[in-house]
């Protein structure tokens, strides 16, 4: 339970972060900026890991994981969860917009129909 | 308005004939209910002349059938779910009529018109804004053990979330006064809207009561109704917004 505490804390914080993402209210410009910074960071880290493979293993050792490849897998897992959370939110937003649009269309049509029906009969 | 044929036969079933209720609109979501809805709407219109059906992109001609028996029909361009259909119907009533009451009603014949009429009378007489139908206030409705357990679980969760003390949360028969209906903005398109509707109505802080109703479980309504496994989806939709 208490061996390798550092990596466990990091990973758990990551999971909590994903959960918060799921339940938070709609994000705006700030959210986008943070995401872009994270992306830049990710690219830099990936480049470093490719250029200097031992570095990854050193970082892994530092946080208490045996191999760099394992650290990569953990990181990927968290990132994937984050991606799922973000796309779920995005999907809900689109669904909402879609619903409002469709409803307005249906109502307009029904009102239009109701106005013209008495003249027909 | 279209003519309802006079029928002498239905007096025998003990239905008391009250004056038609003019200041209430029935909102009925439709999704492939053509086989039963003519009868349900024809019967309902004897008491509630004003009916709006929201056809949630049915493929069996439900919308046409509803129009033929004299209901106003709003047609979704594609299937949006029952919660979305209810909201559309409520918006229709609020935007195009000056009705005092909205009554949410099911097309599958499991709700009784006399219960709905009694609920509207009660809302008027006791001056309450919301009347929730409840099948658990008396022992008439027999839902079966597993269904009972799940419905009771849903009630418990809804009560935790809304702070109300309801005996039946997922009952589709409700009377909502105009001022309360204006506070509804349902965003849960699927079945979790039953909890959401209670939550949003509770936020209006308007007075409410529960009224005992009888739910008629027919083979048809049982087949159409939510499968019990779907309660898992409802639970998760309710927690993750």
XYZ file of C-alpha atoms in Angstrom:
362
model
C 0.000 0.000 0.000
C 2.648 2.495 1.029
C 5.493 1.419 -1.256
C 6.145 3.687 -4.239
C 4.071 6.488 -2.671
C 5.058 9.203 -5.132
C 3.756 7.546 -8.302
C 0.581 6.457 -6.533
C -0.107 10.005 -5.431
C 0.574 11.357 -8.916
C -1.697 8.811 -10.592
C -4.498 9.242 -8.052
C -4.332 13.025 -8.456
C -4.601 12.449 -12.194
C -7.755 10.370 -11.758
C -9.280 12.957 -9.442
C -8.446 15.615 -12.018
C -10.298 13.671 -14.710
C -13.310 13.274 -12.432
C -13.380 17.004 -11.736
C -13.264 17.610 -15.484
C -16.361 15.449 -15.851
C -18.469 17.339 -13.349
C -17.260 20.901 -13.838
C -19.355 23.559 -15.524
C -18.743 24.578 -19.096
C -15.212 25.744 -19.695
C -14.240 28.658 -21.867
C -11.157 30.360 -23.215
C -9.095 29.564 -20.138
C -9.770 25.887 -20.498
C -8.620 26.001 -24.093
C -5.407 27.822 -23.137
C -4.623 25.246 -20.456
C -5.226 22.444 -22.914
C -2.874 23.994 -25.445
C -0.149 24.465 -22.831
C -0.538 20.828 -21.843
C -0.238 19.823 -25.477
C 2.995 21.812 -25.893
C 4.345 20.226 -22.710
C 3.417 16.817 -24.002
C 5.197 17.371 -27.296
C 8.362 18.532 -25.500
C 8.287 15.557 -23.153
C 7.746 13.141 -26.018
C 10.674 14.633 -27.945
C 12.902 14.387 -24.857
C 11.888 10.779 -24.290
C 12.763 9.906 -27.865
C 16.073 11.768 -27.918
C 17.254 10.667 -24.487
C 15.588 7.337 -23.574
C 17.533 6.932 -20.291
C 15.990 10.195 -19.079
C 12.526 8.600 -18.997
C 13.810 5.726 -16.921
C 15.515 8.158 -14.536
C 12.264 10.048 -14.066
C 10.452 6.741 -13.565
C 12.976 5.683 -10.905
C 12.611 9.054 -9.240
C 8.838 8.675 -8.787
C 9.197 5.033 -7.802
C 8.441 3.128 -11.015
C 10.897 0.503 -12.296
C 11.010 1.242 -15.996
C 10.382 4.222 -18.193
C 7.991 2.155 -20.321
C 5.780 1.526 -17.288
C 5.653 5.241 -16.524
C 4.640 5.852 -20.122
C 1.799 3.356 -19.813
C 0.510 4.972 -16.626
C 0.671 8.392 -18.179
C -1.165 7.132 -21.234
C -3.909 5.617 -19.098
C -4.567 8.911 -17.331
C -4.462 10.831 -20.592
C -6.929 8.421 -22.140
C -9.348 8.832 -19.240
C -9.030 12.586 -19.605
C -9.791 12.315 -23.286
C -12.884 10.223 -22.582
C -14.079 12.768 -20.040
C -13.530 15.718 -22.344
C -15.217 14.121 -25.329
C -18.182 13.033 -23.193
C -18.687 16.633 -22.119
C -18.359 17.860 -25.650
C -20.877 15.293 -26.832
C -23.387 16.340 -24.169
C -23.014 19.975 -25.235
C -23.618 19.143 -28.863
C -26.603 16.990 -27.932
C -28.056 19.902 -25.979
C -27.616 22.340 -28.861
C -29.068 19.807 -31.227
C -32.118 19.337 -29.019
C -32.799 23.053 -28.698
C -32.496 23.518 -32.432
C -34.766 20.575 -33.240
C -37.343 21.711 -30.672
C -37.464 25.224 -32.068
C -37.922 23.834 -35.542
C -40.723 21.524 -34.413
C -42.502 24.307 -32.509
C -42.259 26.780 -35.375
C -43.706 24.208 -37.713
C -46.557 23.342 -35.342
C -47.456 26.998 -34.738
C -47.393 27.704 -38.444
C -49.638 24.711 -39.064
C -52.100 25.746 -36.345
C -52.443 29.226 -37.847
C -53.243 27.923 -41.280
C -55.501 25.018 -40.417
C -58.767 26.954 -39.754
C -58.598 28.522 -43.222
C -58.383 25.138 -44.892
C -61.392 23.524 -43.284
C -62.744 21.132 -33.500
C -63.301 17.615 -34.731
C -66.377 15.753 -33.636
C -66.126 13.044 -31.065
C -68.758 10.431 -31.711
C -71.257 10.222 -28.876
C -70.913 6.904 -27.169
C -73.512 5.424 -24.932
C -71.465 2.402 -23.997
C -68.874 3.955 -21.713
C -71.296 5.246 -19.096
C -71.522 1.763 -17.687
C -67.855 1.707 -16.566
C -68.663 4.068 -13.718
C -66.770 7.067 -15.100
C -68.436 10.135 -13.676
C -69.083 12.773 -16.321
C -67.634 16.067 -15.276
C -67.533 19.266 -17.226
C -64.654 19.286 -19.734
C -61.575 20.967 -18.279
C -60.815 23.916 -20.538
C -57.850 25.568 -18.807
C -55.544 22.528 -18.819
C -53.568 20.929 -21.639
C -52.490 17.317 -21.721
C -48.905 16.874 -22.909
C -48.385 13.388 -24.329
C -44.984 12.258 -25.647
C -45.360 9.788 -28.508
C -42.886 7.288 -29.747
C -44.362 4.471 -31.835
C -47.608 4.174 -29.906
C -50.022 4.064 -32.846
C -51.694 0.838 -31.756
C -53.188 2.278 -28.563
C -53.087 6.018 -28.776
C -56.320 6.662 -30.720
C -58.298 5.080 -27.948
C -56.269 6.810 -25.219
C -56.586 10.265 -26.795
C -60.249 9.878 -27.753
C -61.050 8.905 -24.187
C -58.902 11.689 -22.725
C -60.444 14.385 -24.932
C -63.878 13.811 -23.398
C -62.478 15.357 -20.224
C -59.487 17.294 -21.559
C -60.431 18.786 -24.947
C -56.951 20.267 -25.321
C -54.247 17.714 -26.045
C -50.807 18.253 -27.520
C -48.860 15.196 -28.627
C -45.139 15.437 -29.205
C -44.290 12.919 -31.874
C -40.681 11.981 -31.179
C -39.983 10.901 -34.759
C -42.210 7.827 -34.668
C -41.999 5.502 -37.633
C -45.461 3.947 -37.284
C -47.652 6.938 -38.097
C -48.347 7.869 -34.472
C -48.361 11.572 -35.322
C -50.972 11.163 -38.051
C -53.130 9.012 -35.791
C -52.999 11.633 -33.029
C -53.974 14.377 -35.475
C -56.931 12.347 -36.687
C -58.377 12.085 -33.202
C -58.102 15.822 -32.693
C -54.818 16.385 -30.849
C -52.379 19.140 -31.736
C -49.155 17.503 -32.858
C -45.585 18.793 -32.641
C -43.171 16.606 -34.581
C -39.510 16.249 -33.698
C -37.367 15.973 -36.834
C -35.500 13.047 -35.277
C -35.718 11.068 -32.062
C -34.680 13.141 -29.053
C -35.969 11.118 -26.104
C -38.909 11.347 -23.760
C -37.517 14.144 -21.590
C -36.954 16.325 -24.628
C -40.468 15.515 -25.876
C -42.006 16.588 -22.572
C -40.097 19.872 -22.660
C -41.231 20.501 -26.226
C -44.862 19.881 -25.255
C -44.596 22.187 -22.254
C -42.991 24.895 -24.395
C -45.834 24.521 -26.904
C -48.470 25.052 -24.219
C -46.631 28.008 -22.680
C -45.940 29.710 -25.999
C -49.182 29.202 -27.877
C -51.901 29.041 -25.207
C -52.800 30.796 -21.977
C -53.714 27.555 -20.196
C -53.293 27.517 -16.429
C -52.256 23.887 -16.127
C -50.034 21.436 -17.965
C -50.755 17.748 -17.380
C -48.041 15.249 -18.357
C -49.696 12.046 -19.492
C -48.590 8.766 -21.086
C -49.819 7.520 -24.440
C -49.729 3.858 -23.497
C -52.920 3.898 -21.443
C -51.328 3.331 -18.038
C -52.665 6.631 -16.671
C -56.348 7.155 -15.935
C -58.081 10.302 -17.131
C -60.175 10.545 -13.965
C -56.967 10.661 -11.884
C -55.667 13.516 -14.039
C -58.971 15.381 -13.717
C -59.001 14.912 -9.947
C -55.431 16.226 -9.768
C -56.335 19.379 -11.695
C -59.335 19.949 -9.414
C -57.107 19.488 -6.400
C -54.508 21.931 -7.739
C -57.290 24.495 -8.166
C -59.053 23.875 -4.870
C -55.934 23.733 -2.710
C -54.134 26.397 -4.736
C -50.980 24.329 -5.234
C -48.648 24.726 -8.210
C -47.637 21.091 -8.637
C -49.528 17.846 -8.116
C -47.387 14.724 -8.407
C -49.171 11.455 -9.062
C -48.088 8.665 -6.740
C -48.812 4.973 -7.030
C -47.542 4.272 -3.524
C -49.955 6.386 -1.466
C -52.435 3.534 -1.421
C -52.267 -0.163 -2.174
C -54.145 -0.234 -5.466
C -51.195 -0.348 -7.874
C -49.389 -3.694 -7.983
C -45.955 -3.157 -9.539
C -44.350 -6.499 -8.693
C -41.507 -6.972 -6.221
C -38.429 -6.181 -8.325
C -40.065 -3.146 -9.925
C -41.179 -1.986 -6.488
C -37.620 -2.231 -5.118
C -36.170 -0.285 -8.036
C -38.890 2.366 -7.951
C -38.358 2.800 -4.228
C -34.604 3.136 -4.814
C -35.281 5.815 -7.417
C -37.523 7.625 -4.935
C -34.796 7.564 -2.314
C -32.175 8.980 -4.687
C -34.544 11.647 -5.978
C -35.416 12.695 -2.451
C -31.726 12.925 -1.544
C -31.075 15.167 -4.519
C -34.121 17.394 -4.343
C -34.879 17.656 -0.642
C -38.547 16.831 -1.301
C -40.234 13.919 0.427
C -42.006 12.119 -2.368
C -43.397 8.610 -2.199
C -43.083 8.012 -5.965
C -40.497 9.761 -8.103
C -40.849 8.202 -11.518
C -44.537 8.695 -12.049
C -45.320 10.261 -15.417
C -48.667 11.729 -14.325
C -48.170 15.279 -13.074
C -50.162 18.496 -13.002
C -47.978 21.577 -13.304
C -49.349 25.101 -13.021
C -48.167 27.666 -15.538
C -45.820 29.486 -13.130
C -44.112 26.224 -12.159
C -43.893 25.042 -15.776
C -42.011 28.213 -16.635
C -39.242 27.035 -14.314
C -38.673 23.857 -16.312
C -35.685 23.570 -18.628
C -35.123 19.847 -18.990
C -31.685 18.986 -20.325
C -31.770 15.238 -19.691
C -33.133 13.902 -22.930
C -33.332 10.324 -21.852
C -35.146 8.765 -18.919
C -33.307 10.636 -16.156
C -35.685 13.528 -16.825
C -38.075 12.112 -14.206
C -35.604 13.037 -11.490
C -34.656 16.254 -13.208
C -38.270 17.416 -13.440
C -38.717 16.944 -9.692
C -35.430 18.753 -9.033
C -36.328 21.757 -11.162
C -39.864 21.957 -9.788
C -38.503 21.855 -6.245
C -36.265 24.812 -7.081
C -39.315 26.930 -7.914
C -40.212 26.726 -4.187
C -43.877 26.598 -5.190
C -46.358 24.573 -3.128
C -46.875 20.953 -4.161
C -48.840 17.879 -3.094
C -48.901 14.223 -3.979
C -52.092 12.625 -5.164
C -52.838 8.888 -5.127
C -53.250 7.467 -8.625
C -53.777 4.036 -10.064
C -51.285 2.898 -12.678
C -52.761 0.307 -14.975
C -50.006 -2.143 -15.907
C -51.166 -3.716 -19.132
C -49.058 -6.065 -21.216
C -48.616 -3.201 -23.632
C -47.354 -0.706 -21.053
C -45.131 -3.340 -19.524
C -43.525 -4.021 -22.874
C -43.184 -0.309 -23.662
C -42.044 0.706 -20.195
C -38.478 1.038 -19.034
C -36.713 -2.221 -18.705
C -35.331 -2.632 -15.245
C -31.737 -2.777 -16.470
C -32.257 0.727 -17.851
C -32.427 1.988 -14.267
C -28.626 1.663 -14.268
C -28.474 4.213 -17.088
C -30.890 6.490 -15.284
C -28.823 6.355 -12.136
C -25.592 7.246 -13.922
C -27.222 9.991 -16.002
C -28.570 11.431 -12.788
C -25.162 11.562 -11.118
C -23.004 12.635 -14.071
C -24.745 15.585 -15.642
